Amino acid sequence: MPVKQEAPAPRTVVAPIADSDLDRVGRFLHEHLDPRVSAETWASAAVPSWQAPVDDHGFLLAEGDRVVGVYLALHSERMVGGERRHVCNLAAWCVLESHRAHGVRLLRAQLARKDVVFTDLSPSGSVPELNRRLGFTDLDTTTVVVPCVPLPAPGVRVVTRPSQIDAMLDGRDREIYRDHREAAAAQHVVLAVGGAHCYVMFRKVRRKGHRGFATLLHVSDPDLLRGHLGAISRHLLRHGVVVLLAELRVIQHAPRLSRRLSAPRPKMYRGAGAAPEDIDDLYSELTNVPW
């Protein structure tokens, strides 16, 4: 009697995430990483709102037709060390527990790109220590906590209409705005004072499951913001934000009524020729993924 042979188990393979993979990648991240973010939002967040230098969106781990791991990446071209460089923002990383031993293959696939500057702006768990062993450098993420107090802000005009923002900005700030105005997690406002203005990009965040927080991603004129923080506080309060989190590398000055966060979250980078002043929160999952 012939012996029935079992079909061999499918191989576990690493492959670039193509546009055709985004629906199943979105479902995977919704089911296994953060169910508060819909599968559709995950899928759209993987596609940058700016022009990217490559077509893929990171790497996936597959067993047959089944996705068992994902490591998203958002690519951009930025000025680093005075020259135009490919920057790869390492974003959401999730691998099924049953396939955790294969997770490092996704990381190796990311880091195999040549002449690329890597950023990891939301590493958690054991990832920061792993990154350090792989040559990543920590950014100074000293963060202050600022209550949103609606202080008077005479003479300040708060501009939120997209067409008006676009008309007010020029040069690099207009480029940043146009690259991010469709980014799902980024919100935009311009403070106008006389003939001067400050372009502010922020995102809403959760802390310990609670809403009501926001963090600043970009401030074009920290000195102007420093003198008119009450205007941005009023704006944030109208959007349900009661506490502002701001890294000193973004705002440069600790506002009155602020206190330093005891354990700010790590952010890291790796790349020949890159320095801390070259790295910011733009063109990343912080602008794209509204968790």
Short mmCIF file of C-alpha atoms in Angstrom, two decimals:
data_model
loop_
_atom_site.label_atom_id
_atom_site.label_comp_id
_atom_site.label_asym_id
_atom_site.label_seq_id
_atom_site.Cartn_x
_atom_site.Cartn_y
_atom_site.Cartn_z
CA MET A 1 0.00 0.00 0.00
CA PRO A 2 1.56 3.31 -1.03
CA VAL A 3 2.51 5.65 1.76
CA LYS A 4 0.78 9.01 1.56
CA GLN A 5 3.34 11.80 1.59
CA GLU A 6 2.57 15.10 3.22
CA ALA A 7 3.06 18.22 1.16
CA PRO A 8 6.18 20.14 2.20
CA ALA A 9 5.58 23.20 4.33
CA PRO A 10 5.72 26.43 2.34
CA ARG A 11 8.99 28.35 2.57
CA THR A 12 9.12 31.59 4.52
CA VAL A 13 10.36 34.28 2.15
CA VAL A 14 11.21 37.98 2.37
CA ALA A 15 9.95 40.19 -0.45
CA PRO A 16 9.62 43.91 -1.13
CA ILE A 17 6.16 45.37 -0.43
CA ALA A 18 4.68 46.34 -3.79
CA ASP A 19 1.53 48.37 -4.39
CA SER A 20 -0.33 45.11 -5.02
CA ASP A 21 0.55 43.94 -1.49
CA LEU A 22 -0.80 46.97 0.36
CA ASP A 23 -4.29 45.62 1.07
CA ARG A 24 -3.04 42.46 2.75
CA VAL A 25 -0.26 44.36 4.53
CA GLY A 26 -2.87 46.80 5.86
CA ARG A 27 -5.04 43.93 7.12
CA PHE A 28 -2.05 42.29 8.79
CA LEU A 29 -1.02 45.46 10.65
CA HIS A 30 -4.61 46.16 11.68
CA GLU A 31 -5.08 42.64 13.05
CA HIS A 32 -1.68 42.12 14.66
CA LEU A 33 -0.11 45.52 15.46
CA ASP A 34 -2.67 48.26 16.13
CA PRO A 35 -6.38 47.56 15.61
CA ARG A 36 -7.21 51.22 16.35
CA VAL A 37 -5.79 51.98 12.89
CA SER A 38 -8.02 50.57 10.17
CA ALA A 39 -6.65 48.25 7.52
CA GLU A 40 -7.43 50.89 4.89
CA THR A 41 -5.55 53.55 6.84
CA TRP A 42 -2.52 51.30 7.27
CA ALA A 43 -2.49 50.57 3.56
CA SER A 44 -2.73 54.23 2.55
CA ALA A 45 -0.21 55.33 5.19
CA ALA A 46 2.42 53.09 3.60
CA VAL A 47 2.33 55.28 0.48
CA PRO A 48 4.12 58.61 1.04
CA SER A 49 2.42 61.86 0.08
CA TRP A 50 5.73 63.03 -1.42
CA GLN A 51 7.83 61.81 -4.33
CA ALA A 52 9.83 58.76 -3.23
CA PRO A 53 13.11 57.57 -4.79
CA VAL A 54 12.05 53.88 -4.84
CA ASP A 55 8.81 52.04 -5.57
CA ASP A 56 8.63 49.61 -2.64
CA HIS A 57 7.16 50.27 0.81
CA GLY A 58 9.49 48.12 2.90
CA PHE A 59 9.51 44.33 3.16
CA LEU A 60 7.09 41.56 4.07
CA LEU A 61 7.58 38.04 5.33
CA ALA A 62 5.34 35.51 3.60
CA GLU A 63 4.61 31.83 3.99
CA GLY A 64 2.91 30.86 0.77
CA ASP A 65 0.14 33.43 0.25
CA ARG A 66 0.01 34.23 3.96
CA VAL A 67 1.66 37.37 5.38
CA VAL A 68 3.43 36.53 8.64
CA GLY A 69 5.53 39.67 9.09
CA VAL A 70 5.81 43.27 7.88
CA TYR A 71 8.42 46.00 8.17
CA LEU A 72 7.16 49.20 6.55
CA ALA A 73 9.55 51.84 5.26
CA LEU A 74 8.95 55.36 3.96
CA HIS A 75 11.53 56.67 1.53
CA SER A 76 12.46 60.23 0.64
CA GLU A 77 15.30 62.34 -0.71
CA ARG A 78 16.64 64.82 1.85
CA MET A 79 19.60 67.13 2.30
CA VAL A 80 22.07 65.34 4.58
CA GLY A 81 25.55 66.68 5.17
CA GLY A 82 25.04 69.24 2.43
CA GLU A 83 24.09 66.76 -0.29
CA ARG A 84 20.95 65.09 -1.56
CA ARG A 85 20.63 61.64 0.02
CA HIS A 86 18.19 58.73 0.07
CA VAL A 87 16.61 58.55 3.54
CA CYS A 88 14.73 55.45 4.65
CA ASN A 89 12.43 55.84 7.63
CA LEU A 90 11.97 52.46 9.32
CA ALA A 91 8.32 52.38 10.30
CA ALA A 92 5.93 49.72 11.63
CA TRP A 93 7.62 46.36 12.34
CA CYS A 94 5.43 43.40 13.26
CA VAL A 95 6.06 39.65 13.03
CA LEU A 96 3.82 36.84 14.23
CA GLU A 97 5.09 35.17 17.40
CA SER A 98 5.26 31.85 15.53
CA HIS A 99 7.70 33.41 13.06
CA ARG A 100 9.62 35.71 15.39
CA ALA A 101 12.91 33.98 14.54
CA HIS A 102 12.54 35.24 10.97
CA GLY A 103 11.98 38.87 12.01
CA VAL A 104 15.65 39.79 11.77
CA ARG A 105 15.53 38.87 8.08
CA LEU A 106 13.23 41.83 7.52
CA LEU A 107 15.69 44.13 9.28
CA ARG A 108 18.61 42.77 7.26
CA ALA A 109 16.66 43.40 4.05
CA GLN A 110 16.08 47.02 5.06
CA LEU A 111 19.68 47.67 6.07
CA ALA A 112 21.08 46.01 2.93
CA ARG A 113 20.31 49.17 0.94
CA LYS A 114 23.54 50.92 0.02
CA ASP A 115 24.40 54.58 0.65
CA VAL A 116 21.17 55.18 2.56
CA VAL A 117 20.53 57.15 5.74
CA PHE A 118 18.15 55.27 8.06
CA THR A 119 15.90 56.79 10.69
CA ASP A 120 13.88 55.00 13.35
CA LEU A 121 11.64 57.56 15.05
CA SER A 122 9.39 55.32 17.14
CA PRO A 123 11.41 52.26 18.21
CA SER A 124 9.93 50.37 21.13
CA GLY A 125 10.60 47.34 23.29
CA SER A 126 13.98 45.78 22.56
CA VAL A 127 14.40 47.58 19.22
CA PRO A 128 16.45 50.57 20.52
CA GLU A 129 19.10 48.29 21.99
CA LEU A 130 19.16 46.18 18.81
CA ASN A 131 19.55 49.35 16.75
CA ARG A 132 22.48 50.51 18.89
CA ARG A 133 24.25 47.21 18.29
CA LEU A 134 23.76 47.79 14.57
CA GLY A 135 25.38 51.22 14.62
CA PHE A 136 22.40 53.52 15.15
CA THR A 137 22.94 56.76 17.08
CA ASP A 138 20.46 58.18 19.57
CA LEU A 139 19.06 61.64 19.01
CA ASP A 140 18.65 64.02 21.93
CA THR A 141 14.88 63.83 22.39
CA THR A 142 14.65 65.96 25.53
CA THR A 143 10.93 66.76 25.64
CA VAL A 144 8.91 69.34 27.51
CA VAL A 145 5.26 69.00 28.49
CA VAL A 146 3.27 72.19 27.98
CA PRO A 147 -0.35 72.63 29.13
CA CYS A 148 -2.47 74.28 26.47
CA VAL A 149 -3.46 77.46 28.28
CA PRO A 150 -5.48 79.95 26.15
CA LEU A 151 -3.31 82.95 26.94
CA PRO A 152 -3.98 86.22 25.08
CA ALA A 153 -2.21 86.46 21.73
CA PRO A 154 -2.84 89.98 20.43
CA GLY A 155 -1.77 90.74 16.89
CA VAL A 156 -1.48 87.08 15.87
CA ARG A 157 -3.45 85.67 12.96
CA VAL A 158 -3.87 81.89 12.93
CA VAL A 159 -4.08 80.60 9.35
CA THR A 160 -5.45 77.11 8.67
CA ARG A 161 -7.02 77.30 5.21
CA PRO A 162 -4.82 75.23 2.84
CA SER A 163 -4.91 77.72 -0.03
CA GLN A 164 -3.88 80.55 2.31
CA ILE A 165 -1.06 78.51 3.86
CA ASP A 166 0.27 77.64 0.42
CA ALA A 167 0.18 81.30 -0.65
CA MET A 168 1.97 82.49 2.51
CA LEU A 169 4.86 80.04 2.42
CA ASP A 170 7.78 80.05 0.04
CA GLY A 171 11.05 78.25 -0.52
CA ARG A 172 11.74 75.17 1.57
CA ASP A 173 8.68 75.65 3.82
CA ARG A 174 6.32 75.63 0.85
CA GLU A 175 8.00 72.45 -0.41
CA ILE A 176 7.58 70.82 3.01
CA TYR A 177 3.93 71.89 3.16
CA ARG A 178 3.10 70.62 -0.31
CA ASP A 179 4.84 67.31 0.40
CA HIS A 180 2.85 66.82 3.62
CA ARG A 181 -0.54 68.46 3.11
CA GLU A 182 -2.07 65.06 2.19
CA ALA A 183 -0.19 63.16 4.92
CA ALA A 184 -2.79 61.52 7.14
CA ALA A 185 -1.23 62.29 10.53
CA ALA A 186 0.06 65.82 9.88
CA GLN A 187 -1.90 68.97 10.67
CA HIS A 188 -0.81 72.44 9.60
CA VAL A 189 -1.13 75.99 10.87
CA VAL A 190 0.67 79.28 10.23
CA LEU A 191 1.01 82.00 12.85
CA ALA A 192 1.20 85.40 11.15
CA VAL A 193 2.49 88.41 13.08
CA GLY A 194 2.86 91.57 11.02
CA GLY A 195 5.06 90.66 8.07
CA ALA A 196 6.52 87.57 9.78
CA HIS A 197 5.10 84.07 10.03
CA CYS A 198 5.82 80.69 11.59
CA TYR A 199 4.74 77.45 9.93
CA VAL A 200 3.86 74.75 12.45
CA MET A 201 3.17 71.09 11.70
CA PHE A 202 1.82 68.91 14.49
CA ARG A 203 0.18 65.55 15.03
CA LYS A 204 -2.27 64.30 17.62
CA VAL A 205 -1.01 61.42 19.75
CA ARG A 206 -2.18 59.10 22.49
CA ARG A 207 -0.37 58.65 25.77
CA LYS A 208 -1.26 55.60 27.88
CA GLY A 209 -4.45 55.23 25.87
CA HIS A 210 -5.59 58.81 26.43
CA ARG A 211 -6.31 61.34 23.71
CA GLY A 212 -5.81 65.07 24.16
CA PHE A 213 -2.09 65.19 23.36
CA ALA A 214 -0.24 66.64 20.40
CA THR A 215 3.42 66.79 19.43
CA LEU A 216 5.18 69.32 17.23
CA LEU A 217 6.82 67.90 14.10
CA HIS A 218 8.11 71.09 12.48
CA VAL A 219 8.48 74.74 13.53
CA SER A 220 9.89 77.12 10.95
CA ASP A 221 10.59 80.02 13.36
CA PRO A 222 11.06 78.90 16.98
CA ASP A 223 11.64 82.48 18.16
CA LEU A 224 8.30 83.67 16.79
CA LEU A 225 6.51 80.66 18.28
CA ARG A 226 8.17 81.33 21.62
CA GLY A 227 6.61 84.76 21.81
CA HIS A 228 3.14 83.68 20.69
CA LEU A 229 2.63 80.21 22.14
CA GLY A 230 -0.79 81.26 23.41
CA ALA A 231 -2.06 81.42 19.82
CA ILE A 232 -1.09 77.84 19.04
CA SER A 233 -2.47 76.72 22.43
CA ARG A 234 -5.86 78.23 21.58
CA HIS A 235 -5.82 76.48 18.22
CA LEU A 236 -4.93 73.12 19.78
CA LEU A 237 -7.63 73.46 22.43
CA ARG A 238 -10.22 73.89 19.69
CA HIS A 239 -8.98 70.58 18.27
CA GLY A 240 -9.38 68.76 21.60
CA VAL A 241 -5.70 68.96 22.58
CA VAL A 242 -5.00 69.88 26.20
CA VAL A 243 -1.30 68.96 26.46
CA LEU A 244 1.48 69.75 24.00
CA LEU A 245 4.65 67.63 23.82
CA ALA A 246 7.60 69.40 22.24
CA GLU A 247 11.19 68.29 21.79
CA LEU A 248 13.74 71.00 22.48
CA ARG A 249 15.50 70.19 19.22
CA VAL A 250 12.27 71.34 17.48
CA ILE A 251 11.30 74.41 19.52
CA GLN A 252 14.78 75.31 20.93
CA HIS A 253 13.32 77.05 24.02
CA ALA A 254 11.49 75.57 27.00
CA PRO A 255 8.26 77.60 27.40
CA ARG A 256 7.01 78.98 30.69
CA LEU A 257 4.71 76.57 32.55
CA SER A 258 6.48 73.61 30.92
CA ARG A 259 8.24 70.71 32.60
CA ARG A 260 10.65 68.16 31.22
CA LEU A 261 9.38 64.68 30.49
CA SER A 262 11.25 62.22 32.70
CA ALA A 263 11.57 59.49 30.06
CA PRO A 264 11.30 60.84 26.51
CA ARG A 265 10.90 58.31 23.76
CA PRO A 266 14.02 57.35 21.78
CA LYS A 267 14.67 58.29 18.17
CA MET A 268 17.65 57.02 16.21
CA TYR A 269 19.52 57.26 12.92
CA ARG A 270 22.30 55.55 11.01
CA GLY A 271 24.20 56.63 7.92
CA ALA A 272 27.65 57.72 6.83
CA GLY A 273 27.96 61.49 6.85
CA ALA A 274 24.73 62.06 8.78
CA ALA A 275 24.66 64.26 11.88
CA PRO A 276 21.91 64.94 14.44
CA GLU A 277 21.07 68.30 12.86
CA ASP A 278 20.26 66.50 9.58
CA ILE A 279 17.51 64.40 11.18
CA ASP A 280 13.95 65.57 11.86
CA ASP A 281 10.43 64.10 12.05
CA LEU A 282 9.40 64.97 8.51
CA TYR A 283 8.93 62.48 5.64
CA SER A 284 8.26 59.68 8.12
CA GLU A 285 5.61 57.52 9.75
CA LEU A 286 5.11 60.34 12.27
CA THR A 287 3.53 62.40 9.50
CA ASN A 288 1.80 59.48 7.76
CA VAL A 289 0.39 57.07 10.36
CA PRO A 290 -2.41 58.48 12.60
CA TRP A 291 -2.22 56.05 15.52
#
